[in-house]
Coordinates of C-alpha atoms in Angstrom, one line a residue:
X729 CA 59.6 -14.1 -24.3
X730 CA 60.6 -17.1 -22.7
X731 CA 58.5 -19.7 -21.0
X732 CA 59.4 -18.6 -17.9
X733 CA 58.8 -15.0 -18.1
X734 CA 55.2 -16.6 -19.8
X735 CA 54.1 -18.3 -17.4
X736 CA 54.9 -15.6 -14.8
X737 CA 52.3 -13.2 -17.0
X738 CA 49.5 -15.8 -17.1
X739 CA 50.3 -16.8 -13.5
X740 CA 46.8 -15.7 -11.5
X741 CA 47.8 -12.8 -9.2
X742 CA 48.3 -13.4 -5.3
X743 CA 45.4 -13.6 -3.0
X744 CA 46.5 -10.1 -1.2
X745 CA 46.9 -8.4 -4.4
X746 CA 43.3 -9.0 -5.2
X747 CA 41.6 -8.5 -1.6
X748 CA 42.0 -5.0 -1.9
X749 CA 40.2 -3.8 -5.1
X750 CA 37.7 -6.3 -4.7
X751 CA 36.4 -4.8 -1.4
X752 CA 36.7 -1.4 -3.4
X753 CA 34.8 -3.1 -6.1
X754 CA 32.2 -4.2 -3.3
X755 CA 31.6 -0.8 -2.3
X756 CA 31.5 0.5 -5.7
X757 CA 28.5 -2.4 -5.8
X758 CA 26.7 -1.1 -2.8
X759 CA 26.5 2.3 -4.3
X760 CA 23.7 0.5 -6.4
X761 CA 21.3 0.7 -3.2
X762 CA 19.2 3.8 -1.5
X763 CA 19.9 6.5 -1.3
X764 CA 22.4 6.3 -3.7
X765 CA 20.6 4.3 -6.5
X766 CA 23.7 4.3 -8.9
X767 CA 23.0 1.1 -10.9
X768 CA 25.3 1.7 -13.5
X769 CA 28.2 2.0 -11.2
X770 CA 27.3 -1.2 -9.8
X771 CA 26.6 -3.3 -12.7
X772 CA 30.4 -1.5 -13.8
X773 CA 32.1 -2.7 -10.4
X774 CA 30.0 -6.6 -10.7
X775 CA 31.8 -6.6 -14.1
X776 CA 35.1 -5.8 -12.9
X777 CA 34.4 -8.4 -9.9
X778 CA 33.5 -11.3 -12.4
X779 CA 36.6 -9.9 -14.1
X780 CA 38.7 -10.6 -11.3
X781 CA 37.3 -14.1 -10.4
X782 CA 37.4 -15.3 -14.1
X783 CA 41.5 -15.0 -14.0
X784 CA 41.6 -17.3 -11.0
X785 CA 39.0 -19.8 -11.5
X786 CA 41.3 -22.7 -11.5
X787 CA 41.5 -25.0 -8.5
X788 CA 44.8 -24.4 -7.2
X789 CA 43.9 -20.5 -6.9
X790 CA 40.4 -21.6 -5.3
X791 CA 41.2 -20.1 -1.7
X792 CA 42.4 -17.2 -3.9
X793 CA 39.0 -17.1 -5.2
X794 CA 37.4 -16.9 -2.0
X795 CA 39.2 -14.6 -0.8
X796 CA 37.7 -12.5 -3.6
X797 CA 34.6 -13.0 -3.3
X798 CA 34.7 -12.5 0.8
X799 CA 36.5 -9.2 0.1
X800 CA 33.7 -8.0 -2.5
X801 CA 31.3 -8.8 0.0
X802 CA 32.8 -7.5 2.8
X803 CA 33.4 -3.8 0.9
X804 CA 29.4 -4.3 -0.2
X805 CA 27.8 -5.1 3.2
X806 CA 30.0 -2.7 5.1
X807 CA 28.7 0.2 3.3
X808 CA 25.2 -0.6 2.0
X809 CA 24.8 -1.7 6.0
X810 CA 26.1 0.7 7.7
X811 CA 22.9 1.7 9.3
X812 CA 23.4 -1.7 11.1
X813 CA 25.2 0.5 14.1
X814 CA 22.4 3.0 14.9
X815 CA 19.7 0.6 17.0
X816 CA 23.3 -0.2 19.5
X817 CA 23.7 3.8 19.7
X818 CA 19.7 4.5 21.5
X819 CA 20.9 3.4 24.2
X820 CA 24.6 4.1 23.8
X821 CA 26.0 3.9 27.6
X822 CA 24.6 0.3 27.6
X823 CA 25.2 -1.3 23.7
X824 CA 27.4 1.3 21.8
X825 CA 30.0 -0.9 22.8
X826 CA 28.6 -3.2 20.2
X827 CA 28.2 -1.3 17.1
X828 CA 31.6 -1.8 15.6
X829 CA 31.4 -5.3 16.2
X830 CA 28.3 -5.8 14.9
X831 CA 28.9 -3.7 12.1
X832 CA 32.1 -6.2 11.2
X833 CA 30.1 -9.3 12.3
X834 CA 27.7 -9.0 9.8
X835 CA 29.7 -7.7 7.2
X836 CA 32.1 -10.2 7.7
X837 CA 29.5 -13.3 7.8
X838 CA 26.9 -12.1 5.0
X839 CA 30.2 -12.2 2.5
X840 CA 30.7 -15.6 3.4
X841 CA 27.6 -16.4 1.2
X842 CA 29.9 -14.8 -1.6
X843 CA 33.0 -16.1 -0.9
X844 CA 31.3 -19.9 -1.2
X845 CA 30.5 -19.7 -4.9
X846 CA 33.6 -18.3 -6.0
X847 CA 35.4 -20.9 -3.9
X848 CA 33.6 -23.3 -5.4
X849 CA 33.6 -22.0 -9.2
X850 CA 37.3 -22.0 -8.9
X851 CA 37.8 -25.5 -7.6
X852 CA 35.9 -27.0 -10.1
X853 CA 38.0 -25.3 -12.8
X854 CA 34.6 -23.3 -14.3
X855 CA 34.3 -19.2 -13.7
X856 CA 30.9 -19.4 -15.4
X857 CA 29.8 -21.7 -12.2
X858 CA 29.6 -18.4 -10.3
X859 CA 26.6 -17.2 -11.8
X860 CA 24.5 -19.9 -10.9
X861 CA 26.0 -20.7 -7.9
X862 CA 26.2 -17.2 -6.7
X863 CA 23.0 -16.6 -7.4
X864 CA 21.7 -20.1 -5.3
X865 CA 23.6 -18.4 -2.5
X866 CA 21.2 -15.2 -2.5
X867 CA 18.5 -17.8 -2.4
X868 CA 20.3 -19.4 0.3
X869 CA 20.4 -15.9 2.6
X870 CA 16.7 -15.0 2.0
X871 CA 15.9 -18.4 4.1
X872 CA 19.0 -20.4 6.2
X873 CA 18.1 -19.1 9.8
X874 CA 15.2 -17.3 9.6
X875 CA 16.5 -15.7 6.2
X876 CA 18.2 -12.2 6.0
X877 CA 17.5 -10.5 1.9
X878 CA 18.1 -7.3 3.0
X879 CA 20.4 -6.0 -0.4
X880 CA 20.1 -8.9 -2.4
X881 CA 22.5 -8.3 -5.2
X882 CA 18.9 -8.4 -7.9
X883 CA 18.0 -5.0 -6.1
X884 CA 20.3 -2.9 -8.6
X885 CA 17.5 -2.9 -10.9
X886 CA 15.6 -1.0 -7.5
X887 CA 16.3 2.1 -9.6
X888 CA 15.8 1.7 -13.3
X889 CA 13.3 0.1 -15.2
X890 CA 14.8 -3.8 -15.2
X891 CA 12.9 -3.6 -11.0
X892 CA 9.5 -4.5 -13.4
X893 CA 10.8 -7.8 -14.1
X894 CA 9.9 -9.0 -10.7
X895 CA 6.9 -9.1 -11.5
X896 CA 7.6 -12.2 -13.5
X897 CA 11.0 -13.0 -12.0
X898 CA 10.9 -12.2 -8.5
X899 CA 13.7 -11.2 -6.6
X900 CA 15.8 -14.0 -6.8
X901 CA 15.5 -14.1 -10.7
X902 CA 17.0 -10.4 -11.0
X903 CA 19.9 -11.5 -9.2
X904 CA 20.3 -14.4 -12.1
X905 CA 19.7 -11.5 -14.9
X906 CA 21.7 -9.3 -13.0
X907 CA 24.7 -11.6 -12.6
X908 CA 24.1 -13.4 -16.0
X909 CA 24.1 -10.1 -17.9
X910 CA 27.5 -9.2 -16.2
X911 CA 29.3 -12.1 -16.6
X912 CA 28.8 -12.1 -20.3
X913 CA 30.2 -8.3 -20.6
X914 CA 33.0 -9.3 -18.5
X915 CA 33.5 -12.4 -20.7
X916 CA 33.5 -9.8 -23.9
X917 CA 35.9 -8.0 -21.9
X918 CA 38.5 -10.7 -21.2
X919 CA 38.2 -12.2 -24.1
X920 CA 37.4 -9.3 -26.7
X921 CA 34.1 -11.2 -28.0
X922 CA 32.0 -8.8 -29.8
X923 CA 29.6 -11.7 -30.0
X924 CA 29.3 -12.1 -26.3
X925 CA 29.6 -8.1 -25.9
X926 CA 26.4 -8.1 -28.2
X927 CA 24.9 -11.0 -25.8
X928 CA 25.2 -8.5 -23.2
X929 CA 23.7 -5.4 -25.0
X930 CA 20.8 -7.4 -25.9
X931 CA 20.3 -8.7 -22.5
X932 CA 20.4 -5.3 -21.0
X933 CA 18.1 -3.8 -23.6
X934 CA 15.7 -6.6 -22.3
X935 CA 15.8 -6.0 -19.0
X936 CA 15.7 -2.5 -19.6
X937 CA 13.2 -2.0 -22.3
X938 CA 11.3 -4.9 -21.2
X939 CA 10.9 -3.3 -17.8
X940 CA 9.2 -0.4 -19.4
X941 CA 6.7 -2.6 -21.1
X942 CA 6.1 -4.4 -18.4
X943 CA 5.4 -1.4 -15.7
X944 CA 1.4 -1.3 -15.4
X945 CA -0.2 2.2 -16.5
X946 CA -1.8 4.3 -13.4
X947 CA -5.6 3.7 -12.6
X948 CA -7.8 6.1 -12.7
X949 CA -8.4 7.3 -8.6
X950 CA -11.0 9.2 -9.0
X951 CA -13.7 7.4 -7.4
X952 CA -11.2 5.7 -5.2
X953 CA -11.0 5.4 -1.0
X954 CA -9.0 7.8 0.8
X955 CA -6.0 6.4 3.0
X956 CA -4.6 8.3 5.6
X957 CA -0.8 7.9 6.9
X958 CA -0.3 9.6 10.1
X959 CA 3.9 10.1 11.2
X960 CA 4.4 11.2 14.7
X961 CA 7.9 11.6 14.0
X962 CA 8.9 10.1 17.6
X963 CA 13.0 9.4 17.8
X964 CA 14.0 6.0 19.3
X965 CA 15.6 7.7 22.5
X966 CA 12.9 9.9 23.0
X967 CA 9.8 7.4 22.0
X968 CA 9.4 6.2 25.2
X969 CA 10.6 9.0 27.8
X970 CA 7.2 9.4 30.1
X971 CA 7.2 13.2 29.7
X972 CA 7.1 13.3 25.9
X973 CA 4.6 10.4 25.5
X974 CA 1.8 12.7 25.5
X975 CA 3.5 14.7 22.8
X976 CA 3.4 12.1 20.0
X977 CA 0.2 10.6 21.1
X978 CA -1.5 14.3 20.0
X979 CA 0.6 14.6 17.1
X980 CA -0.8 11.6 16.0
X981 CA -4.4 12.6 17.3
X982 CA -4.2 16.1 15.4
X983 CA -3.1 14.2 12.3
X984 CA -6.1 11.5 12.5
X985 CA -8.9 14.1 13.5
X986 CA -7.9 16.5 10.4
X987 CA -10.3 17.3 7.7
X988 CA -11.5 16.1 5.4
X989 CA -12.7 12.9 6.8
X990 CA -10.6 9.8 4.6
X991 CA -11.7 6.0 4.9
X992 CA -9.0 4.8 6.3
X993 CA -6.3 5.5 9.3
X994 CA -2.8 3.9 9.4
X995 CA -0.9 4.9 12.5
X996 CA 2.7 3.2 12.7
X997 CA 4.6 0.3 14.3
X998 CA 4.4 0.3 18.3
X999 CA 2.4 3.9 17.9
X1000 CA 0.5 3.5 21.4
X1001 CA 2.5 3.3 24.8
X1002 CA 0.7 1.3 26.3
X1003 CA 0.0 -2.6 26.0
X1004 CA -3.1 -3.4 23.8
X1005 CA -6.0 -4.6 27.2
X1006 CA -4.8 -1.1 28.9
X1007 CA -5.7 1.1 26.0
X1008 CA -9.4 1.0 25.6
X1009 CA -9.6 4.8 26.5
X1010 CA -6.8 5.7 24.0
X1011 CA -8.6 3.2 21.5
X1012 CA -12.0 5.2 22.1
X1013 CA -10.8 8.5 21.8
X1014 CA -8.7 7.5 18.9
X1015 CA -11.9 6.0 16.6
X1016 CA -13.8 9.2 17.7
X1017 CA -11.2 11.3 16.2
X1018 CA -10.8 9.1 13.0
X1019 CA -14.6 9.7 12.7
X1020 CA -15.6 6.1 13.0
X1021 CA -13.8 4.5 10.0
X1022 CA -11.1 1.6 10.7
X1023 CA -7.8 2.7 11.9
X1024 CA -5.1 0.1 12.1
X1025 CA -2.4 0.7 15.1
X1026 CA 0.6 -0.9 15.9
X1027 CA 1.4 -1.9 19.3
X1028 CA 2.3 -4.1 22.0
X1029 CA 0.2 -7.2 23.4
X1030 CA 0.5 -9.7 26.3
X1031 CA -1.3 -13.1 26.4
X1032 CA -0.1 -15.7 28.8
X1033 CA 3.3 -14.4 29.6
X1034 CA 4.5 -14.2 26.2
X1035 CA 4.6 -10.6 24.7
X1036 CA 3.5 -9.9 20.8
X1037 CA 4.4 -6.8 18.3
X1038 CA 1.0 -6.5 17.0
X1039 CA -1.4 -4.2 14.7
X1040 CA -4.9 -3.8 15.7
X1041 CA -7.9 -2.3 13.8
X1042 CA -10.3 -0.5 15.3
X1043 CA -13.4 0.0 14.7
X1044 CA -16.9 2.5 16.0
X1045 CA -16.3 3.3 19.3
X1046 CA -12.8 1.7 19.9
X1047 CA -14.1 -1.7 19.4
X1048 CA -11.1 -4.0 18.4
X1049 CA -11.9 -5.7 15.3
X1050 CA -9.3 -8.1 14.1
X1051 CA -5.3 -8.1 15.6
X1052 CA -2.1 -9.5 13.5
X1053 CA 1.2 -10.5 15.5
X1054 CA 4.1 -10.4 13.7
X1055 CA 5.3 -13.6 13.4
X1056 CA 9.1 -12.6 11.0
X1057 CA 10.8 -11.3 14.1
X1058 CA 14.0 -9.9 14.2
X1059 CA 16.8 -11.6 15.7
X1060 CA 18.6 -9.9 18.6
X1061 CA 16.4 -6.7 17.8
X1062 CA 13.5 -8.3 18.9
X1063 CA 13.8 -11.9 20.0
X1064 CA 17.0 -13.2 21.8
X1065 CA 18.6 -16.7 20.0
X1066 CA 20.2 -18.1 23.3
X1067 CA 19.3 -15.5 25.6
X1068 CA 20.6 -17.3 28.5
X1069 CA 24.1 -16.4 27.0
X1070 CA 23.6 -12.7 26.8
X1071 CA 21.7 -12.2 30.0
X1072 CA 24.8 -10.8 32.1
X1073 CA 25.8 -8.5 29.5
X1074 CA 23.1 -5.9 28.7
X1075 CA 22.8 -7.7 24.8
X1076 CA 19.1 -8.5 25.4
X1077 CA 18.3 -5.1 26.5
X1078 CA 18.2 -4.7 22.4
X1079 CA 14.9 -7.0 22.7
X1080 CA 11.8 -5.2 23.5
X1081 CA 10.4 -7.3 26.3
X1082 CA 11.3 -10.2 28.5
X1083 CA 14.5 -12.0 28.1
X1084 CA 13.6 -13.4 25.1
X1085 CA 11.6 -10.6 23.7
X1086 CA 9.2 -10.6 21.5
X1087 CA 7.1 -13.9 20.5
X1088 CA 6.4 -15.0 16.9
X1089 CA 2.4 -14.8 15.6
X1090 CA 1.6 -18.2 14.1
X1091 CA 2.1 -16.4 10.5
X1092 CA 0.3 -14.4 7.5
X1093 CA -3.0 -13.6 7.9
X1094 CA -5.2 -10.7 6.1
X1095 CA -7.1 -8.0 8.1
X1096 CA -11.1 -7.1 6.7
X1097 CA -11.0 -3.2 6.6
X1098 CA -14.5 -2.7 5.4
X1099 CA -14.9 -1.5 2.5
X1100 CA -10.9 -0.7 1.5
X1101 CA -11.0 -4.7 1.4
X1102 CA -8.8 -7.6 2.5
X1103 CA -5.5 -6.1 3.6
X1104 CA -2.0 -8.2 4.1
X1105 CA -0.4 -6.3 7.4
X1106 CA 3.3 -6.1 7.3
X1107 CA 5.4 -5.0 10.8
X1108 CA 8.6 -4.0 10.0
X1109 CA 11.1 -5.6 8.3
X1110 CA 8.2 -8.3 7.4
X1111 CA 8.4 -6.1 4.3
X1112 CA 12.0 -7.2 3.0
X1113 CA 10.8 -10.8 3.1
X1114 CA 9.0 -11.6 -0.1
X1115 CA 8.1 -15.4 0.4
X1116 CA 6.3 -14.1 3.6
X1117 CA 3.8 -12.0 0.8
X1118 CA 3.8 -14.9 -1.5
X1119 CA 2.7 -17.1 1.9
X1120 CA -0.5 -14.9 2.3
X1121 CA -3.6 -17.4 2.9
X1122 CA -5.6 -15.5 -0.4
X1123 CA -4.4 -12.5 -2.6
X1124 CA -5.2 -9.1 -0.6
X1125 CA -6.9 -6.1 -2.0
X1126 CA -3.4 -4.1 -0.4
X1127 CA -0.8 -4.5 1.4
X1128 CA 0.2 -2.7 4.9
X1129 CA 3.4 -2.0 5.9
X1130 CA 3.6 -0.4 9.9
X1131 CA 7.3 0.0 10.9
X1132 CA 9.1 2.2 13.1
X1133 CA 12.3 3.4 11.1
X1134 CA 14.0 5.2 13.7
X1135 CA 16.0 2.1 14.7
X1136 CA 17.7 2.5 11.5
X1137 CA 18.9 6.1 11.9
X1138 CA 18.3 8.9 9.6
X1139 CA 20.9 7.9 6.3
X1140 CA 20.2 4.7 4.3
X1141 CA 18.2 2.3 6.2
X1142 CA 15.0 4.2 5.9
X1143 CA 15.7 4.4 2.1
X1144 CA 16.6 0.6 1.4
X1145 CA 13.3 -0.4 4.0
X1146 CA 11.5 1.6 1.5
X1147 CA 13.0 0.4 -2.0
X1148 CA 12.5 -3.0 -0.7
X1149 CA 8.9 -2.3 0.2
X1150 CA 8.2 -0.7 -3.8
X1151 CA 9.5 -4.4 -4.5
X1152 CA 6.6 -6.3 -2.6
X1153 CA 4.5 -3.8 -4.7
X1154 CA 6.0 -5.1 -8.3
X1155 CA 6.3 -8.6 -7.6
X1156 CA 2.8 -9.0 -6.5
X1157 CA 1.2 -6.1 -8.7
X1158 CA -0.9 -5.1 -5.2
X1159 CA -0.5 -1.5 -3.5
X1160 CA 1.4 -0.8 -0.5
X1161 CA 0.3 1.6 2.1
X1162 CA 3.6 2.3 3.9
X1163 CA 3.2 4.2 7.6
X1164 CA 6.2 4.6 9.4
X1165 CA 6.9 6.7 13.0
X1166 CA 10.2 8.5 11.6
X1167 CA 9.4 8.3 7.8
X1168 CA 9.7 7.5 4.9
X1169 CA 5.8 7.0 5.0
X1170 CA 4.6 6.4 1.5
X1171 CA 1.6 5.3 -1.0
X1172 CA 2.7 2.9 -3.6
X1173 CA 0.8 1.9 -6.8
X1174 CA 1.5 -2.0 -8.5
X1175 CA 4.2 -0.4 -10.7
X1176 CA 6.5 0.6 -7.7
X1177 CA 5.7 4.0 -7.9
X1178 CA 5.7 6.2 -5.0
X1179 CA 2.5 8.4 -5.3
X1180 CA 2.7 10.1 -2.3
X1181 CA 5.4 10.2 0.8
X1182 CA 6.1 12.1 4.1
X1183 CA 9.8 12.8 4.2
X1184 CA 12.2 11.5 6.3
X1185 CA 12.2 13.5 9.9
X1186 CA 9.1 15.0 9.7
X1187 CA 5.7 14.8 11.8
X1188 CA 2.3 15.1 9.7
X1189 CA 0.3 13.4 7.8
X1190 CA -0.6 12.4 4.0
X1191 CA -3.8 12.2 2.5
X1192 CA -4.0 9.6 -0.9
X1193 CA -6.3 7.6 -2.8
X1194 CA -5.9 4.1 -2.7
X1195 CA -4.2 2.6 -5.7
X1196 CA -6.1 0.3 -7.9
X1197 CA -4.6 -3.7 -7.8
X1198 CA -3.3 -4.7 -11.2
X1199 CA -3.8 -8.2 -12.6
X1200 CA -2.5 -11.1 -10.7
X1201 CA 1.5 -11.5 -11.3
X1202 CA 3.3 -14.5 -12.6
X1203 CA 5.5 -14.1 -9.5
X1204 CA 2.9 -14.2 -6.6
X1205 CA 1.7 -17.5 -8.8
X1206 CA 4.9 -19.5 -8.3
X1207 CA 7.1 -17.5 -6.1
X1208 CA 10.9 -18.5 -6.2
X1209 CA 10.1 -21.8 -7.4
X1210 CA 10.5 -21.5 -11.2
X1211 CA 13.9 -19.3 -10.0
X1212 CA 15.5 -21.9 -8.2
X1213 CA 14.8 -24.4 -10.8
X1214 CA 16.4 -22.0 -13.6
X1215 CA 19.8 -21.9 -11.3
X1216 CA 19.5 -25.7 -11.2
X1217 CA 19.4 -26.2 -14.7
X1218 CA 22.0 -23.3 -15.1
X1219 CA 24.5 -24.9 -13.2
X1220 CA 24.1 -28.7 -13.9
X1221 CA 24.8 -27.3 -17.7
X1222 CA 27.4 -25.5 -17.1
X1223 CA 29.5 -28.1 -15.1
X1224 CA 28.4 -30.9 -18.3
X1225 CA 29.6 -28.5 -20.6
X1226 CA 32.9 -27.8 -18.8
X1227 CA 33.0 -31.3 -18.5
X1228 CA 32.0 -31.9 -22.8
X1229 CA 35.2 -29.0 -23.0
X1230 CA 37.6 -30.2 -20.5
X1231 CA 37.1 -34.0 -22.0
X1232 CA 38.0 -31.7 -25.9
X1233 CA 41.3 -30.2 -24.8
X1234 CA 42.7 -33.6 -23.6
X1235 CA 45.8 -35.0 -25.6

């Protein structure tokens, strides 16, 4: 072969000829996530994408490299996401305009968080930069404006076993096992290492195997309170149309005043019509039919002009005990960034009141329910947000999660909102009482499990014992401290030993 013809085989391929099957790759990745839950296929297609950035990490293919990453991003988001479109489509005449372009918008600027590592893995001449810096980039995205974890890439473990590690990891440290483990095998791959291949096994069998030591046995319920989780199934478009209000308020009444009595009521997010001063009569009638034991409710409240997305527990007689507001709120779904520039386009009609919609509650705060104990309310996507648990003022007995799902449409976003809420269960080894108006409504134990659920679509109500709390996790100790130190040190010895090797190979 001549030097030429040499050169032209170990020349790293063209950006455009490796756009393509990354973005395949990508969605290959997201199949990873609810309802799919294919983590092998995942881990396979993060292998092949570590592949594919290993033969360009040199710095005059660093664009090249970027592009890769963007593209495997863009695939991943644009199908784990997808769901993204339905909140635009509830009021289709006035936002379904939007959905494509918010569907591209995000998918196209979440991958930017990916295209940055391998960008800069590639420039300084070092593939194995990309696991640490990849996984500081995750990190980044669960904070940098307002924060946004939804699908971190450390939710393929959701699935198997390796989701007990979070326990001990947290979230942020999966996605360092999950990207360490695959760029060893695709190390072993490229360079037909059996030693690093066995690296690879071992770490998999760790994660794996560790996960099912790790997993905490199931208490004994027996002499346990009994939760109730009441569904109204009530479709976005039809939640608030006057003529069916009275509909999903008795649902909701005949699922609350069914026997046997339990010791707790959870109604979902934004259950009542009405803002929280006008419903004393609903309130009244609602503790008579719960038989006098706390019922929490989501709804709305007004105080000075500013509007709140709130959960209230009631107690004997309607009385209003204690009230959260959610303070995590979602931009453009329920709070406007720069309303004044949307204003004359319909976009803030997305928000839920006001211009600027909703306003944030000054942060984490437990509810007293009696004798179930301290409880840590969640509203929504408050749930997907695990430094908001770890910023509780005190550990709670349980945590409560009151969402209304039916924004996210009937496919994969009420899946994913649930995974991610059997997550805040692991990593703080608390259970997680999950009431939601569309579904999936669930009771979770410490170990992730779901012990008892109301499909999707369906109106009704479950009946559970409360899980017992395991022992206090290493996570909800430290939070993502200890994992943003480990990606520190990762990367700062990775770049001195590229350096040590670089300084080896020199004439």
């Amino acid at each position: 072969m001549t030097d030429q013809a040499a050169a032209r085989d170990t020349a790293p391929p063209r950006t455009w000829r490796l756009a393509a099957p990354a973005c395949g790759l990508g969605a290959l990745f997201a199949l990873g996530q609810a309802p799919y839950d294919l983590w092998p296929v995942a881990l396979a297609a993060l292998i092949a994408q570590l592949w594919l950035l290993r033969r360009i990490a040199v710095p005059a293919r660093a664009r090249a490299a970027a592009w890769t990453g963007w593209a495997f991003g863009a695939g991943y988001f644009a199908l784990g996401m997808h769901w993204i479109v339905e909140p635009f489509f509830v009021e289709a005449a006035v936002t379904g305009w939007m959905a494509p372009f918010a569907l591209v918008g995000l998918a196209a600027g979440l991958a930017l968080f990916w295209a940055a590592p391998a960008w800069a893995a590639a420039r300084a001449g070092s593939w194995a930069l990309v696991v640490p810096l990849w996984a500081l980039s995750e990190l980044a995205r669960a904070y940098v404006l307002t924060g946004f974890p939804w699908g971190l890439v450390g939710y393929v473990w959701t699935p198997s076993p390796g989701a007990q590690w979070a326990a001990i990891l947290g979230p942020h440290g999966l996605t360092l096992a999950a990207l360490g483990l695959t760029a060893l095998a695709a190390s072993a791959v490229a360079r037909r290492s059996v030693l690093r291949g066995a690296g690879a096994l071992v770490l998999a069998v760790a994660m794996l195997g560790g996960g099912l030591m790790l997993r905490p046995a199931p208490g004994d319920l027996s002499d346990r309170p009994v939760v109730r989780l009441v569904q109204p199934n009530a479709p976005q478009d039809e939640k608030w149309r006057p003529e069916l209000i009275p509909m999903f308020f008795q649902r909701q009444m005949a699922a609350t005043e069914a026997e046997p009595q339990p010791d707790l009521v959870l109604w979902s997010e934004t259950a009542l019509p009405m803002m929280l001063d006008n419903a004393g009569e609903a309130f009244s009638i609602m503790s008579e039919a719960a038989g006098d034991v706390p019922l929490v409710v989501g709804l709305q409240r007004e105080e000075g002009g500013r509007y709140y997305n709130s959960a209230a527990v009631l107690g004997p007689g309607g009385a209003v005990q204690d009230v959260y507001d959610k303070h995590h709120l979602v931009p453009f779904g329920e709070y406007m960034p720069a309303a004044w520039l949307f204003r004359h386009i319909n976009v803030s009609g997305l928000a839920a009141r006001a211009e600027g919609g909703y306003s944030a509650g000054p942060g984490p705060r437990l509810l007293d329910l009696g004798d179930i104990g301290q409880a840590l309310p969640l509203i929504c996507y408050e749930a997907v947000f695990p430094q908001d648990v770890n910023g509780a003022p005190a550990r709670p007995d349980v945590l409560v999660n009151l969402t209304n799902d039916a924004w996210f449409g009937t496919w994969s976003g009420p899946y994913q909102h649930l995974a991610q809420a059997r997550m805040r269960a692991i990593e703080q080894g608390l259970p997680m009482l999950r009431a939601a108006n569309t579904g999936i409504s669930a009771v979770i134990d410490p170990g992730g499990r779901v012990l008892a659920e109301l499909p999707l679509g369906e109106a009704g109500h479950i009946d559970h014992a409360l899980p017992l709390p395991a022992e206090r996790t290493f996570y909800s100790h430290t939070g993502d401290l200890p994992a943003l130190l480990a990606m520190l040190a990762l990367a700062l010895a990775t770049a001195l030993w590229h350096i040590v090797m670089r300084g080896r190979v020199r004439p």
